[in-house]
């Protein structure tokens, strides 16, 4: 990420893309991550916005809601996989109802409501960080 110049934004921790269409949930997740020393990309609430961000930026990990106002997040998950970017799901829905082509086969779903400990531990597992 850059700050409008060619200089990268200094950061500690992970850079996490949040894909969530509910503003309050996205805001809560952002606060949880930032309080833990991570940086947030987004949050974004549509597949189009997420894919656009991934054209120019590469997060360390992502959190995905399965259903974005009736739109499945599968294209974002497929793009993340193609870039070898790990992700966790943050959804009240069952993955089997949304899994087109097995993209969520091994994805962890931390569920909703979001619990800070579960979110941070899941991100640590998928990124291999301590």
CSV table of N, CA, C and O in Angstrom, one decimal:
chain,number,residue,atom,x,y,z
A,1,UNK,N,0.8,-1.2,0.0
A,1,UNK,CA,0.0,0.0,0.0
A,1,UNK,C,0.9,1.2,0.0
A,1,UNK,O,2.0,1.2,0.6
A,2,UNK,N,0.4,2.3,-0.6
A,2,UNK,CA,1.1,3.5,-0.6
A,2,UNK,C,0.3,4.6,0.0
A,2,UNK,O,-0.9,4.5,0.1
A,3,UNK,N,0.9,5.7,0.3
A,3,UNK,CA,0.2,6.9,0.9
A,3,UNK,C,0.0,8.0,-0.1
A,3,UNK,O,0.0,9.1,0.3
A,4,UNK,N,-0.2,7.6,-1.4
A,4,UNK,CA,-0.4,8.7,-2.4
A,4,UNK,C,0.9,9.0,-3.1
A,4,UNK,O,0.9,9.7,-4.1
A,5,UNK,N,2.0,8.6,-2.6
A,5,UNK,CA,3.3,8.8,-3.2
A,5,UNK,C,3.8,7.4,-3.6
A,5,UNK,O,3.0,6.4,-3.4
A,6,UNK,N,5.0,7.3,-4.0
A,6,UNK,CA,5.5,5.9,-4.3
A,6,UNK,C,6.1,5.3,-3.0
A,6,UNK,O,6.5,4.1,-3.1
A,7,UNK,N,6.0,5.9,-1.9
A,7,UNK,CA,6.5,5.4,-0.7
A,7,UNK,C,5.5,4.4,0.0
A,7,UNK,O,4.3,4.8,0.1
A,8,UNK,N,5.9,3.2,0.4
A,8,UNK,CA,5.0,2.3,1.0
A,8,UNK,C,4.6,2.9,2.4
A,8,UNK,O,5.4,3.6,3.0
A,9,UNK,N,3.4,2.6,2.8
A,9,UNK,CA,2.9,2.9,4.1
A,9,UNK,C,3.6,2.0,5.2
A,9,UNK,O,3.5,0.8,5.0
A,10,UNK,N,4.3,2.6,6.1
A,10,UNK,CA,4.9,1.7,7.1
A,10,UNK,C,3.8,1.1,8.0
A,10,UNK,O,2.8,1.7,8.3
A,11,UNK,N,4.0,-0.2,8.3
A,11,UNK,CA,3.0,-0.9,9.1
A,11,UNK,C,3.7,-2.1,9.8
A,11,UNK,O,4.7,-2.5,9.5
A,12,UNK,N,3.0,-2.5,10.9
A,12,UNK,CA,3.4,-3.6,11.6
A,12,UNK,C,2.3,-4.7,11.5
A,12,UNK,O,1.1,-4.3,11.1
A,13,UNK,N,2.6,-5.9,11.8
A,13,UNK,CA,1.5,-6.9,11.7
A,13,UNK,C,1.1,-7.2,10.3
A,13,UNK,O,1.9,-7.0,9.3
A,14,UNK,N,0.0,-7.9,10.2
A,14,UNK,CA,-0.5,-8.3,8.9
A,14,UNK,C,-1.3,-7.2,8.2
A,14,UNK,O,-1.9,-6.3,8.9
A,15,UNK,N,-1.4,-7.2,6.9
A,15,UNK,CA,-2.3,-6.4,6.1
A,15,UNK,C,-3.5,-7.3,5.7
A,15,UNK,O,-3.3,-8.3,5.0
A,16,UNK,N,-4.7,-7.0,6.2
A,16,UNK,CA,-5.8,-7.8,6.1
A,16,UNK,C,-6.9,-7.1,5.3
A,16,UNK,O,-7.3,-6.0,5.6
A,17,UNK,N,-7.3,-7.8,4.2
A,17,UNK,CA,-8.5,-7.3,3.4
A,17,UNK,C,-9.7,-7.8,4.1
A,17,UNK,O,-9.9,-9.0,4.3
A,18,UNK,N,-10.7,-6.9,4.4
A,18,UNK,CA,-12.0,-7.2,4.9
A,18,UNK,C,-13.0,-7.0,3.8
A,18,UNK,O,-13.2,-6.0,3.3
A,19,UNK,N,-13.7,-8.1,3.5
A,19,UNK,CA,-14.8,-8.1,2.5
A,19,UNK,C,-16.1,-8.5,3.3
A,19,UNK,O,-16.3,-9.6,3.7
A,20,UNK,N,-16.8,-7.4,3.6
A,20,UNK,CA,-18.0,-7.5,4.5
A,20,UNK,C,-19.0,-6.4,4.1
A,20,UNK,O,-18.6,-5.3,4.0
A,21,UNK,N,-20.2,-6.8,3.8
A,21,UNK,CA,-21.2,-5.8,3.4
A,21,UNK,C,-22.0,-5.1,4.5
A,21,UNK,O,-22.7,-4.1,4.3
A,22,UNK,N,-21.9,-5.6,5.7
A,22,UNK,CA,-22.5,-4.9,6.9
A,22,UNK,C,-21.6,-4.0,7.5
A,22,UNK,O,-20.5,-4.4,8.1
A,23,UNK,N,-21.9,-2.7,7.5
A,23,UNK,CA,-20.9,-1.7,7.9
A,23,UNK,C,-20.5,-1.9,9.3
A,23,UNK,O,-19.3,-1.8,9.6
A,24,UNK,N,-21.4,-2.1,10.3
A,24,UNK,CA,-21.0,-2.2,11.7
A,24,UNK,C,-20.1,-3.4,11.9
A,24,UNK,O,-19.2,-3.4,12.7
A,25,UNK,N,-20.4,-4.5,11.3
A,25,UNK,CA,-19.6,-5.7,11.4
A,25,UNK,C,-18.2,-5.4,10.8
A,25,UNK,O,-17.2,-5.8,11.5
A,26,UNK,N,-18.1,-4.8,9.7
A,26,UNK,CA,-16.8,-4.5,9.1
A,26,UNK,C,-16.0,-3.5,10.0
A,26,UNK,O,-14.8,-3.7,10.2
A,27,UNK,N,-16.7,-2.5,10.5
A,27,UNK,CA,-16.0,-1.6,11.4
A,27,UNK,C,-15.5,-2.3,12.7
A,27,UNK,O,-14.4,-2.0,13.1
A,28,UNK,N,-16.3,-3.2,13.2
A,28,UNK,CA,-15.9,-3.9,14.4
A,28,UNK,C,-14.6,-4.8,14.1
A,28,UNK,O,-13.7,-4.8,14.9
A,29,UNK,N,-14.7,-5.4,13.0
A,29,UNK,CA,-13.5,-6.3,12.6
A,29,UNK,C,-12.3,-5.4,12.4
A,29,UNK,O,-11.2,-5.8,12.8
A,30,UNK,N,-12.4,-4.2,11.7
A,30,UNK,CA,-11.3,-3.3,11.5
A,30,UNK,C,-10.7,-2.9,12.9
A,30,UNK,O,-9.5,-2.9,13.0
A,31,UNK,N,-11.6,-2.5,13.8
A,31,UNK,CA,-11.1,-2.1,15.1
A,31,UNK,C,-10.4,-3.3,15.8
A,31,UNK,O,-9.3,-3.1,16.4
A,32,UNK,N,-10.9,-4.5,15.8
A,32,UNK,CA,-10.3,-5.6,16.4
A,32,UNK,C,-8.9,-5.9,15.8
A,32,UNK,O,-7.9,-6.1,16.5
A,33,UNK,N,-8.8,-5.8,14.5
A,33,UNK,CA,-7.5,-6.0,13.8
A,33,UNK,C,-6.5,-4.9,14.2
A,33,UNK,O,-5.3,-5.2,14.4
A,34,UNK,N,-6.9,-3.7,14.1
A,34,UNK,CA,-6.0,-2.6,14.4
A,34,UNK,C,-5.6,-2.6,15.8
A,34,UNK,O,-4.4,-2.3,16.1
A,35,UNK,N,-6.5,-2.9,16.7
A,35,UNK,CA,-6.1,-3.0,18.2
A,35,UNK,C,-5.0,-4.1,18.4
A,35,UNK,O,-4.2,-4.0,19.3
A,36,UNK,N,-5.0,-5.1,17.5
A,36,UNK,CA,-4.0,-6.2,17.6
A,36,UNK,C,-2.8,-5.9,16.9
A,36,UNK,O,-1.9,-6.7,16.8
A,37,UNK,N,-2.7,-4.7,16.3
A,37,UNK,CA,-1.4,-4.3,15.6
A,37,UNK,C,-1.4,-4.6,14.1
A,37,UNK,O,-0.4,-4.5,13.5
A,38,UNK,N,-2.5,-4.9,13.5
A,38,UNK,CA,-2.6,-5.2,12.1
A,38,UNK,C,-3.1,-4.0,11.3
A,38,UNK,O,-3.7,-3.1,11.9
A,39,UNK,N,-2.9,-4.0,10.0
A,39,UNK,CA,-3.5,-3.0,9.2
A,39,UNK,C,-4.6,-3.6,8.3
A,39,UNK,O,-4.6,-4.8,8.1
A,40,UNK,N,-5.5,-2.7,7.9
A,40,UNK,CA,-6.7,-3.2,7.2
A,40,UNK,C,-6.8,-2.5,5.8
A,40,UNK,O,-6.5,-1.4,5.6
A,41,UNK,N,-7.1,-3.4,4.9
A,41,UNK,CA,-7.3,-3.0,3.5
A,41,UNK,C,-8.9,-3.0,3.3
A,41,UNK,O,-9.5,-4.0,3.6
A,42,UNK,N,-9.5,-1.9,2.9
A,42,UNK,CA,-10.9,-1.8,2.9
A,42,UNK,C,-11.4,-1.2,4.2
A,42,UNK,O,-10.8,-0.3,4.7
A,43,UNK,N,-12.5,-1.7,4.7
A,43,UNK,CA,-13.3,-2.8,4.2
A,43,UNK,C,-14.0,-2.4,2.9
A,43,UNK,O,-14.3,-1.3,2.7
A,44,UNK,N,-14.4,-3.5,2.2
A,44,UNK,CA,-15.2,-3.4,1.0
A,44,UNK,C,-16.4,-4.3,1.1
A,44,UNK,O,-16.4,-5.3,1.8
A,45,UNK,N,-17.5,-3.8,0.5
A,45,UNK,CA,-18.7,-4.6,0.6
A,45,UNK,C,-19.3,-5.2,-0.6
A,45,UNK,O,-20.4,-5.8,-0.6
A,46,UNK,N,-18.5,-5.2,-1.7
A,46,UNK,CA,-18.9,-5.9,-2.9
A,46,UNK,C,-17.8,-6.7,-3.5
A,46,UNK,O,-16.6,-6.4,-3.3
A,47,UNK,N,-18.2,-7.7,-4.3
A,47,UNK,CA,-17.2,-8.5,-5.1
A,47,UNK,C,-16.4,-7.6,-6.0
A,47,UNK,O,-15.1,-7.7,-6.1
A,48,UNK,N,-17.0,-6.7,-6.7
A,48,UNK,CA,-16.3,-5.8,-7.6
A,48,UNK,C,-15.3,-4.9,-6.9
A,48,UNK,O,-14.2,-4.8,-7.4
A,49,UNK,N,-15.6,-4.3,-5.8
A,49,UNK,CA,-14.7,-3.5,-5.0
A,49,UNK,C,-13.5,-4.4,-4.6
A,49,UNK,O,-12.3,-3.9,-4.6
A,50,UNK,N,-13.7,-5.6,-4.1
A,50,UNK,CA,-12.7,-6.4,-3.6
A,50,UNK,C,-11.7,-6.8,-4.8
A,50,UNK,O,-10.5,-6.7,-4.6
A,51,UNK,N,-12.3,-7.2,-5.9
A,51,UNK,CA,-11.4,-7.5,-7.0
A,51,UNK,C,-10.6,-6.4,-7.5
A,51,UNK,O,-9.5,-6.5,-7.9
A,52,UNK,N,-11.2,-5.2,-7.5
A,52,UNK,CA,-10.5,-4.0,-7.9
A,52,UNK,C,-9.3,-3.7,-7.0
A,52,UNK,O,-8.2,-3.4,-7.5
A,53,UNK,N,-9.5,-3.8,-5.7
A,53,UNK,CA,-8.4,-3.6,-4.7
A,53,UNK,C,-7.3,-4.6,-5.0
A,53,UNK,O,-6.1,-4.3,-4.9
A,54,UNK,N,-7.7,-5.9,-5.3
A,54,UNK,CA,-6.7,-6.9,-5.5
A,54,UNK,C,-5.9,-6.7,-6.8
A,54,UNK,O,-4.8,-7.4,-7.0
A,55,UNK,N,-6.3,-5.9,-7.7
A,55,UNK,CA,-5.6,-5.6,-8.9
A,55,UNK,C,-4.3,-4.8,-8.6
A,55,UNK,O,-3.3,-5.0,-9.2
A,56,UNK,N,-4.3,-4.0,-7.5
A,56,UNK,CA,-3.2,-3.1,-7.3
A,56,UNK,C,-2.5,-3.4,-5.9
A,56,UNK,O,-1.4,-2.9,-5.7
A,57,UNK,N,-3.2,-4.1,-5.0
A,57,UNK,CA,-2.6,-4.3,-3.7
A,57,UNK,C,-2.7,-5.8,-3.4
A,57,UNK,O,-3.5,-6.5,-3.8
A,58,UNK,N,-1.7,-6.2,-2.5
A,58,UNK,CA,-1.6,-7.6,-2.1
A,58,UNK,C,-1.6,-7.7,-0.6
A,58,UNK,O,-0.6,-7.5,0.0
A,59,UNK,N,-2.8,-8.1,0.0
A,59,UNK,CA,-2.8,-8.2,1.4
A,59,UNK,C,-2.1,-9.5,1.8
A,59,UNK,O,-1.8,-10.4,1.0
A,60,UNK,N,-1.8,-9.6,3.1
A,60,UNK,CA,-1.2,-10.8,3.7
A,60,UNK,C,-2.3,-11.9,3.9
A,60,UNK,O,-2.0,-13.1,3.8
A,61,UNK,N,-3.5,-11.5,4.1
A,61,UNK,CA,-4.6,-12.4,4.3
A,61,UNK,C,-5.9,-11.6,4.1
A,61,UNK,O,-5.9,-10.4,3.9
A,62,UNK,N,-7.1,-12.3,4.1
A,62,UNK,CA,-8.4,-11.7,3.9
A,62,UNK,C,-9.4,-12.4,4.8
A,62,UNK,O,-9.3,-13.5,5.2
A,63,UNK,N,-10.5,-11.6,5.1
A,63,UNK,CA,-11.6,-12.2,5.7
A,63,UNK,C,-12.8,-12.0,4.8
A,63,UNK,O,-12.9,-10.9,4.2
A,64,UNK,N,-13.6,-13.0,4.6
A,64,UNK,CA,-14.6,-12.9,3.6
A,64,UNK,C,-16.0,-13.3,4.2
A,64,UNK,O,-16.1,-14.3,4.8
A,65,UNK,N,-17.0,-12.5,3.9
A,65,UNK,CA,-18.4,-12.9,4.2
A,65,UNK,C,-18.8,-13.6,2.9
A,65,UNK,O,-18.5,-13.2,1.8
A,66,UNK,N,-19.6,-14.7,3.1
A,66,UNK,CA,-20.0,-15.5,2.0
A,66,UNK,C,-21.0,-14.8,1.1
A,66,UNK,O,-21.0,-15.0,-0.1
A,67,UNK,N,-21.9,-14.0,1.7
A,67,UNK,CA,-23.0,-13.4,1.0
A,67,UNK,C,-23.0,-11.9,1.1
A,67,UNK,O,-23.1,-11.4,2.2
A,68,UNK,N,-22.7,-11.3,0.0
A,68,UNK,CA,-22.6,-9.8,0.0
A,68,UNK,C,-23.9,-9.3,-0.7
A,68,UNK,O,-23.9,-9.1,-1.9
A,69,UNK,N,-24.9,-9.0,0.1
A,69,UNK,CA,-26.2,-8.6,-0.4
A,69,UNK,C,-26.7,-9.4,-1.6
A,69,UNK,O,-27.1,-8.9,-2.6
A,70,UNK,N,-26.7,-10.7,-1.3
A,70,UNK,CA,-27.2,-11.7,-2.3
A,70,UNK,C,-26.1,-12.1,-3.4
A,70,UNK,O,-26.4,-13.0,-4.2
A,71,UNK,N,-25.0,-11.5,-3.4
A,71,UNK,CA,-23.9,-11.9,-4.3
A,71,UNK,C,-22.9,-12.8,-3.6
A,71,UNK,O,-22.4,-12.5,-2.5
A,72,UNK,N,-22.6,-13.9,-4.2
A,72,UNK,CA,-21.6,-14.9,-3.6
A,72,UNK,C,-20.2,-14.3,-3.8
A,72,UNK,O,-19.8,-13.7,-4.8
A,73,UNK,N,-19.4,-14.5,-2.8
A,73,UNK,CA,-18.0,-14.0,-2.7
A,73,UNK,C,-17.0,-14.9,-3.4
A,73,UNK,O,-15.8,-14.7,-3.4
A,74,UNK,N,-17.5,-16.0,-4.1
A,74,UNK,CA,-16.6,-17.0,-4.7
A,74,UNK,C,-15.6,-16.4,-5.7
A,74,UNK,O,-14.4,-16.7,-5.6
A,75,UNK,N,-15.9,-15.4,-6.5
A,75,UNK,CA,-14.8,-14.8,-7.4
A,75,UNK,C,-13.7,-14.2,-6.6
A,75,UNK,O,-12.5,-14.3,-7.0
A,76,UNK,N,-14.0,-13.6,-5.5
A,76,UNK,CA,-12.9,-13.0,-4.6
A,76,UNK,C,-12.0,-14.2,-4.1
A,76,UNK,O,-10.8,-14.1,-4.1
A,77,UNK,N,-12.7,-15.2,-3.6
A,77,UNK,CA,-11.9,-16.3,-3.0
A,77,UNK,C,-11.0,-17.0,-4.1
A,77,UNK,O,-9.9,-17.3,-3.8
A,78,UNK,N,-11.6,-17.1,-5.3
A,78,UNK,CA,-10.8,-17.7,-6.4
A,78,UNK,C,-9.6,-16.8,-6.7
A,78,UNK,O,-8.5,-17.3,-7.0
A,79,UNK,N,-9.8,-15.5,-6.7
A,79,UNK,CA,-8.7,-14.6,-7.0
A,79,UNK,C,-7.6,-14.7,-5.9
A,79,UNK,O,-6.4,-14.7,-6.2
A,80,UNK,N,-8.1,-14.7,-4.7
A,80,UNK,CA,-7.1,-14.8,-3.5
A,80,UNK,C,-6.3,-16.1,-3.7
A,80,UNK,O,-5.1,-16.1,-3.5
A,81,UNK,N,-7.0,-17.2,-4.0
A,81,UNK,CA,-6.3,-18.5,-4.2
A,81,UNK,C,-5.3,-18.4,-5.3
A,81,UNK,O,-4.1,-18.9,-5.1
A,82,UNK,N,-5.6,-17.8,-6.4
A,82,UNK,CA,-4.7,-17.7,-7.5
A,82,UNK,C,-3.5,-16.8,-7.2
A,82,UNK,O,-2.4,-17.0,-7.7
A,83,UNK,N,-3.6,-15.9,-6.2
A,83,UNK,CA,-2.5,-15.1,-5.7
A,83,UNK,C,-1.8,-15.7,-4.5
A,83,UNK,O,-0.9,-15.1,-3.9
A,84,UNK,N,-2.2,-16.9,-4.1
A,84,UNK,CA,-1.7,-17.6,-2.9
A,84,UNK,C,-1.9,-16.7,-1.6
A,84,UNK,O,-1.0,-16.7,-0.8
A,85,UNK,N,-3.0,-16.0,-1.5
A,85,UNK,CA,-3.3,-15.2,-0.3
A,85,UNK,C,-4.3,-16.0,0.5
A,85,UNK,O,-5.4,-16.3,0.0
A,86,UNK,N,-3.9,-16.3,1.7
A,86,UNK,CA,-4.9,-17.1,2.6
A,86,UNK,C,-6.0,-16.2,3.0
A,86,UNK,O,-5.9,-15.0,3.1
A,87,UNK,N,-7.2,-16.9,3.3
A,87,UNK,CA,-8.3,-16.2,3.8
A,87,UNK,C,-9.1,-17.0,4.8
A,87,UNK,O,-9.0,-18.3,4.8
A,88,UNK,N,-9.9,-16.4,5.6
A,88,UNK,CA,-10.8,-17.0,6.5
A,88,UNK,C,-12.2,-16.5,6.2
A,88,UNK,O,-12.3,-15.3,5.7
A,89,UNK,N,-13.2,-17.2,6.5
A,89,UNK,CA,-14.6,-16.8,6.3
A,89,UNK,C,-15.1,-16.3,7.6
A,89,UNK,O,-14.8,-16.7,8.7
A,90,UNK,N,-16.0,-15.3,7.5
A,90,UNK,CA,-16.6,-14.7,8.6
A,90,UNK,C,-18.1,-14.6,8.2
A,90,UNK,O,-18.6,-13.5,7.7
A,91,UNK,N,-18.8,-15.7,8.4
A,91,UNK,CA,-20.2,-15.8,7.8
A,91,UNK,C,-21.1,-16.6,8.7
A,91,UNK,O,-20.6,-17.6,9.4
A,92,UNK,N,-22.3,-16.2,8.7
A,92,UNK,CA,-23.3,-17.0,9.5
A,92,UNK,C,-23.9,-18.2,8.6
A,92,UNK,O,-24.6,-19.0,9.0
A,93,UNK,N,-23.5,-18.1,7.3
A,93,UNK,CA,-23.9,-19.2,6.3
A,93,UNK,C,-23.0,-20.4,6.3
A,93,UNK,O,-21.8,-20.3,6.7
A,94,UNK,N,-23.5,-21.5,5.9
A,94,UNK,CA,-22.8,-22.7,5.8
A,94,UNK,C,-22.0,-22.7,4.4
A,94,UNK,O,-22.6,-22.4,3.4
A,95,UNK,N,-20.7,-23.0,4.5
A,95,UNK,CA,-19.9,-23.0,3.2
A,95,UNK,C,-20.5,-23.9,2.2
A,95,UNK,O,-20.4,-23.6,1.0
A,96,UNK,N,-21.0,-25.0,2.5
A,96,UNK,CA,-21.5,-26.0,1.5
A,96,UNK,C,-22.6,-25.4,0.6
A,96,UNK,O,-22.8,-25.8,-0.5
A,97,UNK,N,-23.3,-24.4,1.2
A,97,UNK,CA,-24.4,-23.7,0.4
A,97,UNK,C,-23.8,-22.7,-0.6
A,97,UNK,O,-24.5,-22.2,-1.5
A,98,UNK,N,-22.5,-22.4,-0.5
A,98,UNK,CA,-21.9,-21.3,-1.3
A,98,UNK,C,-20.7,-21.8,-2.0
A,98,UNK,O,-20.1,-21.0,-2.8
A,99,UNK,N,-20.2,-23.0,-1.8
A,99,UNK,CA,-19.0,-23.4,-2.4
A,99,UNK,C,-19.1,-23.9,-3.8
A,99,UNK,O,-19.3,-25.0,-4.1
A,100,UNK,N,-18.8,-23.0,-4.7
A,100,UNK,CA,-18.8,-23.3,-6.1
A,100,UNK,C,-17.4,-23.8,-6.5
A,100,UNK,O,-16.4,-23.0,-6.4
A,101,UNK,N,-17.2,-25.0,-6.8
A,101,UNK,CA,-15.9,-25.5,-7.3
A,101,UNK,C,-14.9,-25.8,-6.2
A,101,UNK,O,-13.7,-26.0,-6.4
A,102,UNK,N,-15.4,-25.9,-4.9
A,102,UNK,CA,-14.5,-26.3,-3.8
A,102,UNK,C,-13.5,-25.2,-3.3
A,102,UNK,O,-12.6,-25.5,-2.6
A,103,UNK,N,-13.8,-24.0,-3.7
A,103,UNK,CA,-12.9,-22.9,-3.3
A,103,UNK,C,-12.9,-22.7,-1.7
A,103,UNK,O,-11.9,-22.3,-1.2
A,104,UNK,N,-13.9,-23.1,-1.0
A,104,UNK,CA,-14.0,-23.0,0.4
A,104,UNK,C,-13.7,-24.3,1.1
A,104,UNK,O,-13.9,-24.4,2.3
A,105,UNK,N,-13.3,-25.3,0.4
A,105,UNK,CA,-13.2,-26.7,1.0
A,105,UNK,C,-12.4,-26.7,2.3
A,105,UNK,O,-12.8,-27.4,3.2
A,106,UNK,N,-11.3,-26.0,2.3
A,106,UNK,CA,-10.5,-26.0,3.5
A,106,UNK,C,-10.5,-24.7,4.3
A,106,UNK,O,-9.7,-24.5,5.2
A,107,UNK,N,-11.4,-23.8,3.9
A,107,UNK,CA,-11.4,-22.5,4.6
A,107,UNK,C,-12.1,-22.6,5.9
A,107,UNK,O,-13.1,-23.3,6.1
A,108,UNK,N,-11.5,-21.9,6.9
A,108,UNK,CA,-12.1,-21.9,8.2
A,108,UNK,C,-13.1,-20.8,8.3
A,108,UNK,O,-12.9,-19.7,7.8
A,109,UNK,N,-14.3,-21.1,8.9
A,109,UNK,CA,-15.4,-20.1,9.1
A,109,UNK,C,-15.4,-19.8,10.5
A,109,UNK,O,-15.8,-20.6,11.4
A,110,UNK,N,-15.1,-18.5,10.9
A,110,UNK,CA,-15.1,-18.1,12.3
A,110,UNK,C,-16.5,-17.8,12.7
A,110,UNK,O,-16.7,-17.5,13.9
A,111,UNK,N,-17.5,-17.7,11.8
A,111,UNK,CA,-18.8,-17.4,12.1
A,111,UNK,C,-19.1,-16.0,12.6
A,111,UNK,O,-18.3,-15.2,12.6
A,112,UNK,N,-20.4,-15.8,12.9
A,112,UNK,CA,-20.9,-14.5,13.4
A,112,UNK,C,-21.8,-14.8,14.6
A,112,UNK,O,-22.4,-15.8,14.6
A,113,UNK,N,-21.8,-13.9,15.5
A,113,UNK,CA,-21.0,-12.7,15.6
A,113,UNK,C,-19.5,-12.9,15.7
A,113,UNK,O,-19.1,-14.0,16.2
A,114,UNK,N,-18.8,-11.9,15.3
A,114,UNK,CA,-17.3,-12.0,15.3
A,114,UNK,C,-16.8,-12.0,16.7
A,114,UNK,O,-17.1,-11.0,17.4
A,115,UNK,N,-15.9,-12.9,17.0
A,115,UNK,CA,-15.2,-12.9,18.3
A,115,UNK,C,-13.7,-12.6,18.0
A,115,UNK,O,-13.1,-13.3,17.2
A,116,UNK,N,-13.2,-11.6,18.7
A,116,UNK,CA,-11.8,-11.1,18.4
A,116,UNK,C,-10.8,-12.3,18.5
A,116,UNK,O,-10.0,-12.4,17.6
A,117,UNK,N,-10.9,-13.1,19.5
A,117,UNK,CA,-9.9,-14.2,19.7
A,117,UNK,C,-10.0,-15.1,18.6
A,117,UNK,O,-9.0,-15.5,18.0
A,118,UNK,N,-11.2,-15.5,18.1
A,118,UNK,CA,-11.3,-16.5,17.0
A,118,UNK,C,-10.8,-15.9,15.7
A,118,UNK,O,-10.1,-16.5,15.0
A,119,UNK,N,-11.1,-14.6,15.5
A,119,UNK,CA,-10.6,-13.9,14.3
A,119,UNK,C,-9.1,-13.9,14.3
A,119,UNK,O,-8.4,-14.3,13.3
A,120,UNK,N,-8.4,-13.5,15.4
A,120,UNK,CA,-7.0,-13.4,15.4
A,120,UNK,C,-6.3,-14.7,15.3
A,120,UNK,O,-5.3,-14.9,14.6
A,121,UNK,N,-6.9,-15.7,16.0
A,121,UNK,CA,-6.3,-17.0,16.0
A,121,UNK,C,-6.4,-17.7,14.6
A,121,UNK,O,-5.5,-18.3,14.1
A,122,UNK,N,-7.5,-17.5,13.9
A,122,UNK,CA,-7.7,-18.0,12.6
A,122,UNK,C,-6.7,-17.4,11.6
A,122,UNK,O,-6.1,-18.0,10.8
A,123,UNK,N,-6.5,-16.1,11.7
A,123,UNK,CA,-5.6,-15.4,10.8
A,123,UNK,C,-4.2,-15.9,11.1
A,123,UNK,O,-3.4,-16.0,10.2
A,124,UNK,N,-3.8,-16.1,12.4
A,124,UNK,CA,-2.5,-16.6,12.7
A,124,UNK,C,-2.3,-18.0,12.0
A,124,UNK,O,-1.3,-18.3,11.5
A,125,UNK,N,-3.3,-18.9,12.1
A,125,UNK,CA,-3.2,-20.2,11.5
A,125,UNK,C,-3.0,-20.1,10.0
A,125,UNK,O,-2.2,-20.8,9.5
A,126,UNK,N,-3.8,-19.3,9.3
A,126,UNK,CA,-3.7,-19.3,7.9
A,126,UNK,C,-2.5,-18.7,7.3
A,126,UNK,O,-2.0,-19.0,6.2
A,127,UNK,N,-1.9,-17.7,8.1
A,127,UNK,CA,-0.7,-17.0,7.7
A,127,UNK,C,0.6,-17.6,8.2
A,127,UNK,O,1.7,-17.3,7.8
A,128,UNK,N,0.4,-18.5,9.3
A,128,UNK,CA,1.6,-19.1,9.9
A,128,UNK,C,2.4,-18.1,10.7
A,128,UNK,O,3.6,-18.3,10.9
A,129,UNK,N,1.7,-17.1,11.3
A,129,UNK,CA,2.4,-16.1,12.1
A,129,UNK,C,2.1,-16.4,13.6
A,129,UNK,O,1.1,-17.1,13.9
A,130,UNK,N,2.9,-16.0,14.4
A,130,UNK,CA,2.7,-16.2,15.9
A,130,UNK,C,2.1,-15.0,16.6
A,130,UNK,O,2.1,-13.9,16.1
